[in-house]
GROMACS .gro file of C-alpha atoms in nm:
model
  305
    1VAL     CA    1  22.628  13.193   9.922
    2GLN     CA    2  22.651  13.213   9.544
    3LEU     CA    3  22.337  13.000   9.506
    4LYS     CA    4  22.151  13.238   9.734
    5ARG     CA    5  22.272  13.535   9.532
    6ALA     CA    6  22.164  13.368   9.208
    7VAL     CA    7  21.821  13.289   9.349
    8ASN     CA    8  21.780  13.645   9.474
    9ARG     CA    9  21.866  13.789   9.133
   10ILE     CA   10  21.625  13.554   8.949
   11ARG     CA   11  21.343  13.640   9.190
   12HIS     CA   12  21.390  14.015   9.121
   13SER     CA   13  21.401  13.976   8.743
   14ASN     CA   14  21.089  13.903   8.539
   15VAL     CA   15  21.307  13.816   8.238
   16LEU     CA   16  21.504  13.557   8.433
   17GLN     CA   17  21.183  13.412   8.582
   18ASP     CA   18  21.044  13.371   8.230
   19THR     CA   19  21.374  13.208   8.128
   20LEU     CA   20  21.351  12.969   8.420
   21CYS     CA   21  20.995  12.874   8.318
   22HIS     CA   22  21.115  12.814   7.960
   23PHE     CA   23  21.389  12.578   8.075
   24CYS     CA   24  21.141  12.401   8.308
   25GLU     CA   25  20.924  12.327   8.007
   26ALA     CA   26  21.224  12.215   7.805
   27ASN     CA   27  21.331  11.973   8.077
   28GLN     CA   28  20.971  11.864   8.157
   29ILE     CA   29  20.994  11.998   8.510
   30PRO     CA   30  20.678  12.136   8.680
   31LYS     CA   31  20.696  12.516   8.679
   32LEU     CA   32  20.736  12.612   9.044
   33LYS     CA   33  20.828  12.948   9.187
   34ILE     CA   34  21.184  12.966   9.309
   35LEU     CA   35  21.205  13.030   9.684
   36ASN     CA   36  21.439  13.257   9.877
   37ASP     CA   37  21.607  13.221  10.215
   38MET     CA   38  21.450  13.460  10.466
   39PRO     CA   39  21.609  13.505  10.810
   40ILE     CA   40  21.272  13.567  10.980
   41ARG     CA   41  21.106  13.251  10.844
   42TRP     CA   42  21.167  12.907  10.993
   43ASN     CA   43  21.320  12.650  10.759
   44SER     CA   44  21.332  12.900  10.468
   45LEU     CA   45  21.689  12.791  10.385
   46LEU     CA   46  21.580  12.426  10.371
   47LYS     CA   47  21.286  12.510  10.147
   48MET     CA   48  21.507  12.719   9.916
   49LEU     CA   49  21.760  12.436   9.879
   50GLN     CA   50  21.489  12.176   9.824
   51ARG     CA   51  21.330  12.384   9.552
   52CYS     CA   52  21.669  12.450   9.389
   53LEU     CA   53  21.736  12.074   9.378
   54HIS     CA   54  21.395  12.016   9.225
   55LEU     CA   55  21.462  12.280   8.958
   56ARG     CA   56  21.832  12.195   8.922
   57LYS     CA   57  21.847  12.141   8.547
   58ALA     CA   58  21.635  12.447   8.467
   59LEU     CA   59  21.819  12.655   8.727
   60ASP     CA   60  22.161  12.559   8.591
   61ALA     CA   61  22.053  12.652   8.239
   62THR     CA   62  21.909  12.984   8.358
   63ILE     CA   63  22.227  13.076   8.547
   64LYS     CA   64  22.444  12.993   8.243
   65SER     CA   65  22.221  13.200   8.014
   66ASP     CA   66  22.274  13.521   8.207
   67GLU     CA   67  22.604  13.706   8.175
   68TYR     CA   68  22.599  13.827   8.535
   69LEU     CA   69  22.499  13.488   8.680
   70ALA     CA   70  22.730  13.277   8.467
   71GLY     CA   71  23.008  13.301   8.723
   72MET     CA   72  22.773  13.159   8.991
   73THR     CA   73  22.724  12.825   8.818
   74LEU     CA   74  22.752  12.541   9.070
   75SER     CA   75  22.984  12.250   9.014
   76GLU     CA   76  22.893  11.886   9.075
   77SER     CA   77  23.069  11.889   9.411
   78GLU     CA   78  22.880  12.202   9.513
   79TRP     CA   79  22.546  12.044   9.418
   80SER     CA   80  22.649  11.745   9.620
   81LEU     CA   81  22.707  11.974   9.916
   82VAL     CA   82  22.359  12.122   9.865
   83GLU     CA   83  22.211  11.769   9.882
   84ASP     CA   84  22.402  11.701  10.204
   85MET     CA   85  22.277  12.029  10.350
   86VAL     CA   86  21.920  11.929  10.271
   87THR     CA   87  21.973  11.591  10.440
   88PHE     CA   88  22.115  11.767  10.742
   89LEU     CA   89  21.833  12.025  10.770
   90GLU     CA   90  21.533  11.801  10.692
   91PRO     CA   91  21.494  11.658  11.047
   92PHE     CA   92  21.490  12.015  11.184
   93GLY     CA   93  21.216  12.103  10.937
   94GLU     CA   94  21.016  11.797  11.029
   95MET     CA   95  21.045  11.863  11.404
   96THR     CA   96  20.952  12.231  11.352
   97ASN     CA   97  20.636  12.128  11.169
   98ARG     CA   98  20.547  11.884  11.446
   99ALA     CA   99  20.594  12.148  11.716
  100SER     CA  100  20.403  12.417  11.524
  101LYS     CA  101  20.057  12.261  11.540
  102GLN     CA  102  19.806  12.481  11.719
  103HIS     CA  103  19.513  12.255  11.800
  104LEU     CA  104  19.688  11.949  11.940
  105PRO     CA  105  19.857  11.892  12.281
  106LEU     CA  106  20.231  11.901  12.222
  107MET     CA  107  20.383  11.923  12.570
  108SER     CA  108  20.472  11.552  12.572
  109LEU     CA  109  20.663  11.595  12.244
  110THR     CA  110  20.898  11.866  12.368
  111ALA     CA  111  21.165  11.645  12.524
  112ALA     CA  112  21.113  11.377  12.262
  113ILE     CA  113  21.192  11.626  11.984
  114TYR     CA  114  21.517  11.721  12.156
  115ILE     CA  115  21.618  11.354  12.182
  116GLN     CA  116  21.537  11.300  11.814
  117LEU     CA  117  21.751  11.594  11.708
  118TYR     CA  118  22.037  11.494  11.938
  119GLU     CA  119  22.041  11.149  11.776
  120HIS     CA  120  22.049  11.312  11.435
  121LEU     CA  121  22.340  11.539  11.530
  122GLU     CA  122  22.532  11.247  11.676
  123SER     CA  123  22.565  11.104  11.324
  124TYR     CA  124  22.767  11.411  11.220
  125LYS     CA  125  23.082  11.353  11.418
  126ASN     CA  126  23.433  11.416  11.289
  127ASP     CA  127  23.478  11.060  11.168
  128SER     CA  128  23.140  11.040  10.993
  129GLY     CA  129  23.273  11.124  10.646
  130HIS     CA  130  23.052  11.432  10.601
  131HIS     CA  131  23.164  11.767  10.469
  132SER     CA  132  23.365  11.971  10.723
  133SER     CA  133  23.126  12.266  10.705
  134ILE     CA  134  22.827  12.046  10.791
  135ILE     CA  135  23.019  11.881  11.074
  136HIS     CA  136  23.091  12.227  11.211
  137ALA     CA  137  22.726  12.327  11.172
  138ALA     CA  138  22.621  12.012  11.361
  139LYS     CA  139  22.856  12.105  11.647
  140LEU     CA  140  22.715  12.458  11.666
  141ALA     CA  141  22.360  12.320  11.660
  142CYS     CA  142  22.443  12.079  11.942
  143ASP     CA  143  22.594  12.362  12.148
  144LYS     CA  144  22.280  12.570  12.098
  145MET     CA  145  22.054  12.281  12.201
  146ASN     CA  146  22.266  12.227  12.512
  147VAL     CA  147  22.165  12.575  12.620
  148TYR     CA  148  21.789  12.508  12.595
  149TYR     CA  149  21.751  12.137  12.661
  150PRO     CA  150  21.819  12.158  13.042
  151LYS     CA  151  21.517  12.384  13.066
  152THR     CA  152  21.291  12.092  12.970
  153ASP     CA  153  21.359  11.943  13.314
  154GLY     CA  154  21.084  12.159  13.465
  155LEU     CA  155  20.768  12.018  13.618
  156VAL     CA  156  20.541  12.106  13.326
  157TYR     CA  157  20.766  11.920  13.078
  158LEU     CA  158  20.803  11.624  13.311
  159MET     CA  159  20.426  11.601  13.357
  160GLY     CA  160  20.378  11.633  12.982
  161ILE     CA  161  20.583  11.319  12.925
  162VAL     CA  162  20.448  11.114  13.217
  163LEU     CA  163  20.083  11.201  13.153
  164ASP     CA  164  20.117  11.081  12.796
  165PRO     CA  165  19.996  10.716  12.821
  166ARG     CA  166  20.241  10.620  12.549
  167CYS     CA  167  20.531  10.728  12.770
  168LYS     CA  168  20.461  10.737  13.146
  169LEU     CA  169  20.792  10.678  13.326
  170TYR     CA  170  20.901  10.418  13.072
  171TRP     CA  171  21.007  10.683  12.822
  172HIS     CA  172  21.282  10.820  13.049
  173ALA     CA  173  21.427  10.475  13.095
  174SER     CA  174  21.421  10.401  12.722
  175VAL     CA  175  21.612  10.717  12.623
  176GLY     CA  176  21.888  10.684  12.883
  177PHE     CA  177  21.750  10.855  13.196
  178LYS     CA  178  21.679  10.541  13.395
  179THR     CA  179  21.870  10.670  13.700
  180LEU     CA  180  21.637  10.971  13.719
  181VAL     CA  181  21.310  10.776  13.710
  182SER     CA  182  21.285  10.748  14.091
  183VAL     CA  183  21.355  11.120  14.130
  184TYR     CA  184  21.094  11.213  13.874
  185LYS     CA  185  20.837  10.977  14.025
  186LYS     CA  186  20.891  11.133  14.368
  187ALA     CA  187  20.836  11.484  14.229
  188ILE     CA  188  20.519  11.377  14.045
  189CYS     CA  189  20.374  11.203  14.349
  190LYS     CA  190  20.447  11.504  14.568
  191PHE     CA  191  20.260  11.737  14.335
  192TRP     CA  192  19.974  11.489  14.295
  193ASN     CA  193  19.934  11.448  14.669
  194SER     CA  194  19.943  11.822  14.727
  195TYR     CA  195  19.701  11.948  14.465
  196TYR     CA  196  19.495  11.673  14.303
  197LYS     CA  197  19.463  11.363  14.517
  198ILE     CA  198  19.140  11.340  14.715
  199SER     CA  199  19.206  11.237  15.072
  200GLY     CA  200  18.999  10.969  15.242
  201GLY     CA  201  18.809  11.228  15.446
  202ASP     CA  202  18.706  11.416  15.133
  203GLN     CA  203  18.561  11.115  14.955
  204THR     CA  204  18.193  11.057  14.985
  205GLU     CA  205  18.102  10.716  15.120
  206ASP     CA  206  17.907  10.492  14.893
  207PRO     CA  207  17.551  10.435  15.015
  208ILE     CA  208  17.480  10.102  15.176
  209VAL     CA  209  17.312   9.880  14.924
  210ASP     CA  210  17.118   9.576  15.034
  211ASP     CA  211  17.272   9.351  14.775
  212ILE     CA  212  17.343   8.981  14.820
  213ILE     CA  213  17.651   8.995  14.594
  214GLU     CA  214  17.806   9.273  14.802
  215ARG     CA  215  17.751   9.080  15.125
  216GLN     CA  216  17.913   8.769  14.976
  217MET     CA  217  18.206   8.971  14.839
  218LYS     CA  218  18.264   9.154  15.165
  219ARG     CA  219  18.589   8.976  15.247
  220VAL     CA  220  18.742   9.023  14.902
  221LYS     CA  221  19.038   9.262  14.901
  222TYR     CA  222  18.986   9.532  14.642
  223ASP     CA  223  19.257   9.738  14.479
  224ASP     CA  224  19.275  10.046  14.702
  225ARG     CA  225  19.566  10.218  14.526
  226ASP     CA  226  19.509  10.577  14.422
  227GLU     CA  227  19.470  10.679  14.056
  228LEU     CA  228  19.835  10.782  14.004
  229ASP     CA  229  19.969  10.450  14.142
  230LYS     CA  230  19.735  10.253  13.915
  231TYR     CA  231  19.826  10.460  13.613
  232LEU     CA  232  20.201  10.438  13.663
  233SER     CA  233  20.192  10.065  13.742
  234GLU     CA  234  20.035   9.981  13.410
  235GLY     CA  235  20.235   9.955  13.091
  236PRO     CA  236  20.239  10.219  12.818
  237CYS     CA  237  19.939  10.237  12.589
  238LYS     CA  238  19.907  10.289  12.217
  239LEU     CA  239  19.684  10.568  12.084
  240SER     CA  240  19.556  10.373  11.785
  241ASP     CA  241  19.239  10.576  11.722
  242HIS     CA  242  19.380  10.924  11.783
  243PRO     CA  243  19.762  10.903  11.777
  244ASP     CA  244  19.808  11.283  11.764
  245ASN     CA  245  19.567  11.381  12.044
  246VAL     CA  246  19.646  11.239  12.385
  247LEU     CA  247  19.365  11.439  12.545
  248ILE     CA  248  19.109  11.223  12.369
  249TRP     CA  249  19.259  10.922  12.551
  250TRP     CA  250  19.211  11.100  12.882
  251LYS     CA  251  18.856  11.187  12.790
  252GLU     CA  252  18.782  10.824  12.717
  253HIS     CA  253  18.940  10.712  13.049
  254GLU     CA  254  18.800  10.990  13.260
  255SER     CA  255  18.574  10.752  13.453
  256ALA     CA  256  18.873  10.537  13.554
  257TYR     CA  257  19.096  10.836  13.644
  258PRO     CA  258  18.864  11.126  13.735
  259GLN     CA  259  19.119  11.332  13.928
  260LEU     CA  260  19.423  11.229  13.727
  261SER     CA  261  19.245  11.321  13.403
  262ARG     CA  262  19.186  11.665  13.550
  263MET     CA  263  19.557  11.703  13.613
  264ALA     CA  264  19.634  11.573  13.264
  265LYS     CA  265  19.410  11.837  13.107
  266ASP     CA  266  19.577  12.110  13.310
  267PHE     CA  267  19.927  12.016  13.202
  268LEU     CA  268  19.876  11.881  12.851
  269GLY     CA  269  19.667  12.185  12.763
  270VAL     CA  270  19.972  12.410  12.802
  271ALA     CA  271  20.110  12.528  12.468
  272ALA     CA  272  20.451  12.375  12.407
  273THR     CA  273  20.560  12.655  12.171
  274GLY     CA  274  20.480  13.018  12.108
  275VAL     CA  275  20.335  12.940  11.762
  276PRO     CA  276  19.965  12.997  11.861
  277ILE     CA  277  20.048  13.338  12.012
  278GLU     CA  278  20.260  13.438  11.712
  279CYS     CA  279  19.979  13.340  11.475
  280MET     CA  280  19.736  13.548  11.677
  281PHE     CA  281  19.961  13.852  11.651
  282SER     CA  282  20.014  13.790  11.281
  283MET     CA  283  19.634  13.805  11.227
  284GLY     CA  284  19.628  14.139  11.407
  285THR     CA  285  19.685  14.328  11.083
  286ASP     CA  286  19.360  14.184  10.948
  287LEU     CA  287  19.179  14.379  11.220
  288LEU     CA  288  19.411  14.676  11.276
  289SER     CA  289  19.587  14.857  10.996
  290GLN     CA  290  19.948  14.953  11.053
  291LYS     CA  291  19.857  15.314  10.964
  292ARG     CA  292  19.587  15.355  11.227
  293LEU     CA  293  19.584  15.395  11.601
  294TYR     CA  294  19.314  15.318  11.855
  295ASP     CA  295  19.177  15.615  12.052
  296SER     CA  296  19.099  15.464  12.392
  297ARG     CA  297  18.908  15.772  12.501
  298ASN     CA  298  18.662  15.783  12.211
  299HIS     CA  299  18.682  15.410  12.128
  300SER     CA  300  18.750  15.492  11.763
  301MET     CA  301  19.023  15.446  11.505
  302LEU     CA  302  19.233  15.749  11.414
  303PRO     CA  303  19.484  15.783  11.128
  304LEU     CA  304  19.846  15.849  11.212
  305SER     CA  305  19.947  16.216  11.180
   0.00000   0.00000   0.00000
């Protein structure tokens, strides 16, 4: 709390900002603007603490130079706590950045991000040797995630994981949900059979070709499994060329899985977060001033009275 108060005072004082720059030069630290924690911005606390650690020597000297701030000087143990807080918050910042991309399919990452954060929080148990306040924060974070994680059991999240060729049904088994694999497979097959699978009567028969090879291969038993069975029976694949865009893999394999690729595009194209919508609304002020209203009758902009 006292670090946040000190940062806030420095940000609102040109004299203290100049003092901070002076001490940055004296300590050969790149002059960077000090950041503040903002409740409406994701990871702002993490970014503030990271910047404070980067400017620690200059920040300490600035705080000690000001009569009002002198009482807010952090001790070694308090700076150690700041470092622990950064270590605790960094995985959340990383996962937020991963889930905030707008032009990549992210549905398959949703459940994986939860698992990654759960594993991180598991390391902050009572016997882990961490500060009590961070252990308490980890417990609260785990309780909050327990509210939202069960919602990722819906069909769209399940399809997002299974239609990622890196995961298929192998992912669930590898993260501890092996007993649910048969249930998930049944649900996927039911949806596939109902909406995407082409029945035998709907398929167009191949024209009869007078080919000697075909006549000689007439008795060979071909693989007559449908696309979903073939896809699930094969092992997971690596996306070496485009590791961040699973839809490119489906585009490249569209000829092998024509109907399944259509289903993959439908599900993987769903936005995993509300970031794209929020960005669109944020850009609204570039087109519509906050001091103007749209007159739907005359299709013109009118100033507020």
